[in-house]
Short mmCIF file of C-alpha atoms in Angstrom, two decimals:
data_model
loop_
_atom_site.label_atom_id
_atom_site.label_comp_id
_atom_site.label_asym_id
_atom_site.label_seq_id
_atom_site.Cartn_x
_atom_site.Cartn_y
_atom_site.Cartn_z
CA MET A 1 49.22 -5.97 5.82
CA ASN A 2 48.55 -9.02 7.96
CA ASN A 3 50.29 -7.34 10.88
CA LEU A 4 48.16 -4.23 10.35
CA PHE A 5 44.99 -6.32 10.26
CA GLU A 6 45.99 -8.20 13.41
CA TYR A 7 46.84 -4.94 15.17
CA THR A 8 43.45 -3.50 14.13
CA LEU A 9 41.61 -6.53 15.51
CA ALA A 10 43.59 -6.33 18.73
CA SER A 11 42.76 -2.60 18.99
CA ILE A 12 39.03 -3.27 18.50
CA ILE A 13 39.13 -5.92 21.22
CA ARG A 14 41.21 -3.68 23.50
CA HIS A 15 38.57 -0.93 23.26
CA GLY A 16 35.80 -3.50 23.59
CA TYR A 17 33.20 -1.52 25.57
CA LYS A 18 33.49 1.63 23.42
CA ASN A 19 33.28 -0.35 20.17
CA LEU A 20 30.39 -2.44 21.49
CA VAL A 21 28.41 0.77 22.11
CA ILE A 22 29.19 1.98 18.55
CA ILE A 23 28.15 -1.37 17.03
CA THR A 24 24.95 -1.42 19.10
CA ILE A 25 23.86 2.11 18.12
CA PHE A 26 24.96 1.76 14.49
CA GLY A 27 23.31 -1.67 14.22
CA PHE A 28 20.09 -0.37 15.79
CA LEU A 29 19.85 2.46 13.26
CA VAL A 30 20.47 0.06 10.35
CA TRP A 31 17.90 -2.35 11.83
CA LEU A 32 15.30 0.42 12.15
CA LEU A 33 15.81 1.78 8.63
CA SER A 34 15.96 -1.71 7.09
CA SER A 35 12.82 -2.84 8.94
CA VAL A 36 10.85 0.18 7.75
CA LEU A 37 12.01 -0.31 4.15
CA PHE A 38 11.26 -4.05 4.23
CA ILE A 39 7.73 -3.42 5.55
CA THR A 40 6.93 -0.70 3.01
CA ASN A 41 8.38 -2.80 0.16
CA SER A 42 6.26 -5.80 1.19
CA LEU A 43 3.08 -3.71 1.48
CA ASN A 44 3.79 -2.04 -1.85
CA TYR A 45 4.22 -5.48 -3.44
CA GLU A 46 0.90 -6.62 -1.94
CA TYR A 47 -0.95 -3.55 -3.22
CA LYS A 48 0.51 -3.94 -6.71
CA THR A 49 -0.47 -7.63 -6.77
CA ILE A 50 -4.03 -6.85 -5.71
CA SER A 51 -4.38 -3.97 -8.17
CA LYS A 52 -3.67 -6.25 -11.17
CA GLU A 53 -7.12 -7.79 -10.76
CA PHE A 54 -9.05 -4.60 -10.10
CA PRO A 55 -12.19 -4.25 -12.25
CA ASP A 56 -12.42 -1.38 -14.71
CA ILE A 57 -15.33 0.26 -12.83
CA LEU A 58 -16.74 -0.27 -9.32
CA ILE A 59 -20.43 0.68 -9.06
CA GLN A 60 -22.05 1.59 -5.73
CA GLU A 61 -25.35 3.19 -4.75
CA ASN A 62 -24.33 6.22 -2.75
CA TYR A 63 -26.13 9.41 -1.85
CA GLY A 64 -26.19 11.70 1.15
CA GLY A 65 -22.72 10.45 2.02
CA LYS A 66 -23.98 6.91 2.70
CA SER A 67 -23.82 3.67 0.73
CA TYR A 68 -26.99 1.68 0.01
CA LEU A 69 -27.79 -1.63 -1.61
CA LEU A 70 -27.74 -1.64 -5.38
CA LYS A 71 -30.84 -2.77 -7.28
CA ALA A 72 -30.16 -5.54 -9.81
CA ASP A 73 -32.49 -4.01 -12.41
CA VAL A 74 -30.33 -0.85 -12.41
CA LEU A 75 -27.47 -2.96 -13.73
CA ASP A 76 -29.50 -4.64 -16.49
CA LYS A 77 -29.74 -1.50 -18.62
CA PHE A 78 -25.95 -1.05 -18.57
CA TRP A 79 -25.59 -4.12 -20.80
CA GLN A 80 -26.93 -1.96 -23.63
CA ILE A 81 -23.95 0.43 -23.42
CA PRO A 82 -21.48 -0.30 -26.24
CA GLY A 83 -18.10 -1.39 -24.88
CA VAL A 84 -19.35 -3.05 -21.67
CA SER A 85 -18.08 -6.65 -21.69
CA SER A 86 -19.34 -7.84 -18.27
CA ILE A 87 -21.17 -6.71 -15.13
CA GLU A 88 -20.87 -8.66 -11.90
CA GLY A 89 -23.14 -7.90 -8.94
CA ARG A 90 -21.55 -8.84 -5.63
CA VAL A 91 -23.04 -9.91 -2.32
CA TRP A 92 -20.64 -9.28 0.49
CA GLY A 93 -20.38 -7.52 3.82
CA GLN A 94 -18.78 -7.43 7.24
CA TYR A 95 -20.03 -9.83 9.94
CA TYR A 96 -19.22 -9.22 13.61
CA PHE A 97 -18.35 -12.30 15.68
CA GLU A 98 -19.42 -11.34 19.18
CA THR A 99 -17.49 -14.18 20.84
CA LYS A 100 -14.26 -13.36 18.99
CA LYS A 101 -14.68 -9.57 19.09
CA ILE A 102 -13.71 -9.34 15.44
CA TYR A 103 -15.18 -8.42 12.03
CA LEU A 104 -14.83 -10.90 9.16
CA SER A 105 -15.78 -10.45 5.49
CA ILE A 106 -18.57 -12.67 4.14
CA PHE A 107 -18.57 -13.07 0.36
CA GLY A 108 -21.44 -14.81 -1.46
CA VAL A 109 -20.46 -16.93 -4.48
CA LYS A 110 -22.56 -18.39 -7.26
CA SER A 111 -21.75 -20.68 -10.16
CA PHE A 112 -21.21 -19.26 -13.67
CA VAL A 113 -20.50 -15.74 -12.39
CA ASP A 114 -17.39 -14.13 -13.85
CA TYR A 115 -15.80 -12.87 -10.61
CA TYR A 116 -12.92 -10.48 -11.08
CA GLU A 117 -10.70 -12.41 -8.64
CA LYS A 118 -9.52 -15.67 -10.26
CA THR A 119 -9.31 -17.65 -7.00
CA ILE A 120 -12.93 -16.84 -6.13
CA LYS A 121 -14.03 -17.55 -9.70
CA ASP A 122 -12.44 -21.02 -9.61
CA ILE A 123 -13.99 -21.85 -6.24
CA ALA A 124 -17.43 -20.61 -7.34
CA GLN A 125 -17.49 -23.11 -10.26
CA THR A 126 -17.42 -26.07 -7.86
CA PHE A 127 -18.99 -24.52 -4.77
CA PRO A 128 -21.79 -26.76 -3.38
CA GLU A 129 -25.02 -24.70 -3.62
CA ASN A 130 -28.25 -25.26 -1.68
CA LYS A 131 -26.50 -27.76 0.57
CA THR A 132 -27.90 -28.55 4.03
CA PRO A 133 -26.23 -27.66 6.30
CA PRO A 134 -24.45 -24.99 4.23
CA LEU A 135 -20.68 -25.02 3.81
CA MET A 136 -18.13 -22.24 4.00
CA ILE A 137 -14.62 -21.89 2.59
CA THR A 138 -12.35 -19.63 4.59
CA SER A 139 -8.85 -18.27 4.50
CA LYS A 140 -6.32 -20.08 6.64
CA SER A 141 -6.21 -17.32 9.25
CA VAL A 142 -10.02 -17.35 9.60
CA TYR A 143 -10.01 -21.14 9.90
CA GLU A 144 -7.43 -20.90 12.69
CA LEU A 145 -9.67 -18.37 14.43
CA LEU A 146 -12.80 -20.55 14.20
CA LYS A 147 -11.31 -24.04 14.44
CA ASN A 148 -12.12 -24.48 18.14
CA ASP A 149 -15.84 -23.84 17.41
CA ILE A 150 -15.68 -26.18 14.42
CA LYS A 151 -14.07 -28.97 16.45
CA MET A 152 -16.38 -28.50 19.44
CA TYR A 153 -19.72 -27.96 17.69
CA GLY A 154 -19.00 -29.27 14.18
CA SER A 155 -20.13 -25.95 12.70
CA VAL A 156 -20.00 -22.17 13.16
CA PRO A 157 -23.19 -20.32 14.19
CA PHE A 158 -24.23 -17.21 12.22
CA PHE A 159 -27.16 -15.02 13.20
CA THR A 160 -29.34 -13.28 10.63
CA PRO A 161 -30.63 -9.70 11.19
CA ASP A 162 -33.99 -11.16 12.35
CA ASN A 163 -32.07 -13.28 14.90
CA ASN A 164 -32.41 -16.65 13.20
CA LEU A 165 -29.52 -19.07 13.61
CA ILE A 166 -27.72 -20.57 10.61
CA SER A 167 -25.09 -23.22 11.35
CA VAL A 168 -22.39 -23.45 8.70
CA LYS A 169 -19.90 -26.30 8.40
CA ALA A 170 -16.29 -25.91 7.27
CA GLY A 171 -15.87 -26.87 3.62
CA GLY A 172 -12.25 -26.01 2.98
CA VAL A 173 -9.48 -23.43 3.12
CA LEU A 174 -8.61 -21.04 0.28
CA LYS A 175 -5.33 -19.35 -0.43
CA PHE A 176 -4.93 -16.08 -2.32
CA ASP A 177 -1.64 -14.92 -3.77
CA ASN A 178 -1.52 -12.17 -1.15
CA SER A 179 -2.37 -12.27 2.53
CA LEU A 180 -3.84 -8.73 2.72
CA GLU A 181 -6.80 -9.84 0.59
CA ASP A 182 -7.55 -13.24 2.11
CA ASN A 183 -6.83 -12.70 5.78
CA ASP A 184 -10.48 -12.23 6.84
CA ILE A 185 -12.63 -13.73 4.08
CA ILE A 186 -15.40 -16.36 4.32
CA LEU A 187 -16.95 -17.68 1.09
CA LEU A 188 -20.57 -18.83 1.33
CA ASP A 189 -23.29 -19.86 -1.06
CA GLU A 190 -24.78 -16.54 -2.25
CA SER A 191 -28.26 -17.42 -0.93
CA VAL A 192 -26.83 -18.12 2.55
CA ALA A 193 -24.74 -14.95 2.48
CA ARG A 194 -27.89 -12.95 1.62
CA LYS A 195 -29.70 -14.33 4.68
CA ILE A 196 -26.81 -13.65 7.05
CA LEU A 197 -26.15 -10.14 5.72
CA GLY A 198 -29.84 -9.27 5.30
CA ILE A 199 -29.60 -8.62 1.53
CA LYS A 200 -32.81 -9.48 -0.31
CA ASP A 201 -32.93 -11.09 -3.75
CA GLY A 202 -32.67 -8.47 -6.47
CA TYR A 203 -30.13 -6.38 -4.57
CA PHE A 204 -26.34 -6.36 -4.47
CA THR A 205 -23.75 -4.74 -2.23
CA ASP A 206 -21.99 -3.32 -5.29
CA ALA A 207 -21.08 -4.31 -8.84
CA MET A 208 -17.95 -4.69 -10.93
CA MET A 209 -17.90 -3.72 -14.60
CA ARG A 210 -15.38 -4.66 -17.30
CA ILE A 211 -14.84 -2.51 -20.37
CA ALA A 212 -13.51 -4.00 -23.61
CA ASN A 213 -11.44 -0.94 -24.52
CA PRO A 214 -9.48 0.52 -21.55
CA ASN A 215 -9.46 3.94 -23.28
CA GLU A 216 -13.26 4.13 -22.94
CA VAL A 217 -13.42 3.49 -19.18
CA ASP A 218 -13.62 7.14 -18.10
CA PHE A 219 -16.10 8.00 -20.87
CA ILE A 220 -18.45 5.12 -19.97
CA ALA A 221 -18.16 5.89 -16.24
CA ASP A 222 -19.11 9.54 -16.86
CA LYS A 223 -21.95 8.48 -19.13
CA ILE A 224 -23.43 6.16 -16.46
CA HIS A 225 -23.03 8.73 -13.70
CA ILE A 226 -24.76 11.48 -15.68
CA ALA A 227 -27.73 9.18 -16.31
CA ASN A 228 -27.71 7.86 -12.70
CA PRO A 229 -26.50 10.60 -10.32
CA THR A 230 -27.09 8.43 -7.21
CA LEU A 231 -24.50 5.93 -8.40
CA LYS A 232 -20.90 6.27 -7.32
CA LEU A 233 -18.53 5.01 -10.02
CA THR A 234 -14.88 4.41 -9.20
CA THR A 235 -12.59 3.60 -12.10
CA LYS A 236 -9.51 1.38 -11.86
CA SER A 237 -7.19 4.37 -12.11
CA GLN A 238 -9.07 6.07 -9.23
CA MET A 239 -8.78 2.91 -7.12
CA LEU A 240 -5.04 2.84 -7.76
CA LYS A 241 -4.81 6.52 -6.79
CA ASN A 242 -6.71 5.80 -3.57
CA TYR A 243 -4.25 3.02 -2.73
CA GLN A 244 -1.37 5.32 -3.60
CA PHE A 245 -2.86 8.06 -1.44
CA LEU A 246 -3.16 5.63 1.46
CA TYR A 247 0.41 4.53 0.89
CA ASP A 248 1.66 8.11 0.74
CA TYR A 249 -0.14 8.86 4.00
CA LYS A 250 1.58 5.93 5.66
CA SER A 251 4.84 7.13 4.13
CA GLY A 252 4.55 10.09 6.52
CA TRP A 253 5.37 7.66 9.30
CA PHE A 254 8.22 6.32 7.21
CA LEU A 255 9.58 9.84 6.76
CA MET A 256 9.32 10.57 10.48
CA ILE A 257 11.19 7.38 11.41
CA LEU A 258 13.75 8.05 8.68
CA ILE A 259 14.42 11.58 9.98
CA THR A 260 14.65 10.35 13.58
CA ALA A 261 17.18 7.70 12.59
CA PHE A 262 19.33 10.10 10.60
CA VAL A 263 19.26 12.73 13.34
CA THR A 264 20.52 10.10 15.78
CA PHE A 265 23.16 9.05 13.26
CA ALA A 266 24.17 12.66 12.75
CA ILE A 267 24.72 13.07 16.51
CA ILE A 268 27.08 10.07 16.46
CA LEU A 269 28.92 11.50 13.47
CA TYR A 270 29.23 14.90 15.15
CA ASP A 271 30.69 13.24 18.22
CA LYS A 272 33.24 11.38 16.10
CA ALA A 273 34.10 14.39 13.93
CA SER A 274 34.55 16.76 16.88
CA GLY A 275 37.83 15.05 17.74
CA LEU A 276 39.47 11.94 19.12
CA ARG A 277 39.56 11.01 22.78
CA SER A 278 42.82 11.53 24.66
CA GLU A 279 43.73 7.84 24.69
CA GLU A 280 43.20 7.61 20.92
CA LYS A 281 45.42 10.67 20.35
CA LYS A 282 48.06 9.20 22.63
CA GLU A 283 47.93 5.88 20.76
CA ILE A 284 48.53 7.61 17.41
CA GLY A 285 51.39 9.62 18.89
CA ILE A 286 53.06 6.44 20.23
CA LEU A 287 52.64 4.69 16.86
CA LYS A 288 54.35 7.61 15.13
CA ALA A 289 57.13 7.56 17.71
CA LEU A 290 57.59 3.83 16.94
CA GLY A 291 58.08 4.61 13.26
CA TRP A 292 54.62 4.24 11.77
CA GLU A 293 54.05 6.41 8.74
CA ILE A 294 50.97 8.57 8.28
CA SER A 295 49.64 6.19 5.62
CA HIS A 296 49.96 3.26 8.06
CA ILE A 297 47.95 5.12 10.69
CA ILE A 298 45.28 6.14 8.16
CA ASN A 299 45.03 2.55 6.92
CA TYR A 300 44.73 1.32 10.49
CA LYS A 301 41.91 3.74 11.33
CA LEU A 302 40.25 3.06 7.95
CA MET A 303 40.29 -0.68 8.58
CA GLU A 304 39.00 -0.22 12.11
CA ALA A 305 36.08 1.97 10.96
CA LEU A 306 35.23 -0.40 8.08
CA LEU A 307 35.27 -3.49 10.28
CA LEU A 308 33.06 -1.88 12.93
CA SER A 309 30.56 -0.34 10.49
CA LEU A 310 30.32 -3.39 8.20
CA PHE A 311 29.83 -5.72 11.16
CA ALA A 312 27.12 -3.44 12.58
CA PHE A 313 25.49 -3.15 9.12
CA VAL A 314 25.34 -6.93 8.58
CA ILE A 315 24.01 -7.47 12.11
CA GLY A 316 21.38 -4.72 11.63
CA VAL A 317 20.15 -6.09 8.27
CA ALA A 318 20.07 -9.69 9.56
CA MET A 319 18.08 -8.60 12.62
CA ALA A 320 15.69 -6.62 10.39
CA ILE A 321 15.04 -9.67 8.16
CA PHE A 322 14.39 -11.80 11.24
CA PHE A 323 12.16 -9.12 12.81
CA VAL A 324 10.06 -8.42 9.69
CA TYR A 325 9.80 -11.81 7.98
CA VAL A 326 10.06 -14.24 10.91
CA LEU A 327 8.47 -12.29 13.77
CA GLU A 328 6.11 -10.40 11.36
CA ALA A 329 7.29 -6.97 12.59
CA PRO A 330 5.23 -6.82 15.82
CA GLY A 331 4.16 -3.24 16.56
CA LEU A 332 5.85 -1.64 13.57
CA LYS A 333 3.83 -3.39 10.82
CA TYR A 334 0.53 -1.80 11.80
CA VAL A 335 2.06 1.70 11.83
CA PHE A 336 2.07 1.42 8.02
CA SER A 337 -0.90 -0.86 7.30
CA GLY A 338 -3.28 0.52 9.91
CA TYR A 339 -4.19 -1.36 13.08
CA SER A 340 -7.54 -2.48 14.36
CA SER A 341 -8.19 -5.09 17.03
CA LEU A 342 -11.23 -6.05 14.91
CA LYS A 343 -9.09 -7.08 11.95
CA GLN A 344 -7.31 -10.33 11.29
CA PRO A 345 -3.49 -10.28 11.17
CA PHE A 346 -1.77 -10.76 7.82
CA GLU A 347 1.61 -12.01 6.67
CA LEU A 348 4.24 -9.85 4.98
CA PRO A 349 5.61 -11.41 1.76
CA PHE A 350 9.38 -11.71 1.56
CA VAL A 351 10.57 -8.91 -0.73
CA LEU A 352 14.30 -8.10 -0.60
CA ASP A 353 15.02 -4.83 -2.39
CA PHE A 354 18.78 -4.54 -2.95
CA LYS A 355 18.41 -0.92 -4.09
CA SER A 356 17.02 0.03 -0.69
CA LEU A 357 19.80 -1.85 1.08
CA MET A 358 22.40 -0.11 -1.06
CA MET A 359 20.79 3.23 -0.23
CA ILE A 360 21.14 2.52 3.52
CA PHE A 361 24.69 1.23 2.97
CA PHE A 362 25.91 4.33 1.14
CA ALA A 363 24.01 6.67 3.47
CA THR A 364 25.73 5.29 6.58
CA ILE A 365 29.04 3.46 6.12
CA PRO A 366 31.01 5.90 3.87
CA ILE A 367 29.98 8.84 6.09
CA TYR A 368 30.92 7.01 9.27
CA VAL A 369 34.30 5.98 7.82
CA ALA A 370 34.98 9.55 6.69
CA VAL A 371 34.31 11.12 10.09
CA CYS A 372 36.61 8.52 11.66
CA ILE A 373 39.47 9.14 9.21
CA ILE A 374 39.54 12.96 9.19
CA PRO A 375 40.24 13.50 12.95
CA SER A 376 42.82 10.67 12.87
CA TRP A 377 44.58 12.28 9.91
CA LYS A 378 44.71 15.63 11.74
CA ILE A 379 46.43 13.97 14.70
CA ALA A 380 48.69 11.82 12.51
CA VAL A 381 50.21 14.84 10.69
CA ALA A 382 50.95 16.61 14.00
CA ASP A 383 54.25 16.28 15.89
CA ALA A 384 54.37 12.99 17.82
CA GLY A 385 55.95 14.56 20.90
CA GLU A 386 53.27 17.21 21.21
CA VAL A 387 50.53 14.63 20.71
CA ILE A 388 51.91 12.36 23.44
CA ARG A 389 52.30 15.30 25.84
#
């Protein structure tokens, strides 16, 4: 067996260029499939993490296909509906930084408000209100974006809709459990956020509602909508469906890449299955003439195919892990998450799904080994003299 293994290694080295091409193509396909699966698994994990803290109902003022500010007194009457446990009006919006050419999310916080996101709720309890100059708490990525302004001027300038300047000092950095949610957020005192976003007192961007009994969510949402047809109510299950729809849409790209990879792999398999090259046939004929049995030749070709495919598989998976989780999948990540130069980048959490790896393993290596063995067996059972001639 040791002699067979040594001969196989020597054969792989002897056909170095040909085997290097096989390892490169095989490894590239494994890298591509693994990278796509790692990215989709990480995004799926992020979406599931975010969805755990979704409110039961999201309330927005929406008519004529456009969203408008929500009056606070509209929300007050909803407290009288049996089953409603809390209603939280939110002040938030997108702010465009002209100098950075990027949109960031401003979120106004206020003490004693039961925010649906625990990190924001904890920060709001200790957030310094009515402070001069006002403070902001940002995500790490936003701080990195604005730190040169903070170091140079000691604060970040914001302009209100009536062109007044509000200078805001850095008050800290927050960290959510997922990077998709915190990559562009700035927390401000709610009164400051209202001035910057142009939202008057008594109005909110939208509102979150909690329902004591989850089975009554749809009923209460329908009841509110019938009484207030200008309100758009999105339940938690609808939000999850929207995320799933978005994910399925992105999965179209996944399917396209998957098909492309397998078509390429199929071409390699067809080339291998169509027959051995003349030097490979001659080698098998010489081995038979030297006394090798058919089982020895099959074992030799089996070992050669396994060594090549396993080596290429390990290299492909290792390169995919490095590409996705160290380099942050440049180029490929935004195919699935959506790209905009106006958005902040985000980090992919490390999620290693062994089921996906096993799927790639069994979809590539056994097939490759099989198409290597079958042509070799056909030559091995033939007469050695005819094969050599």
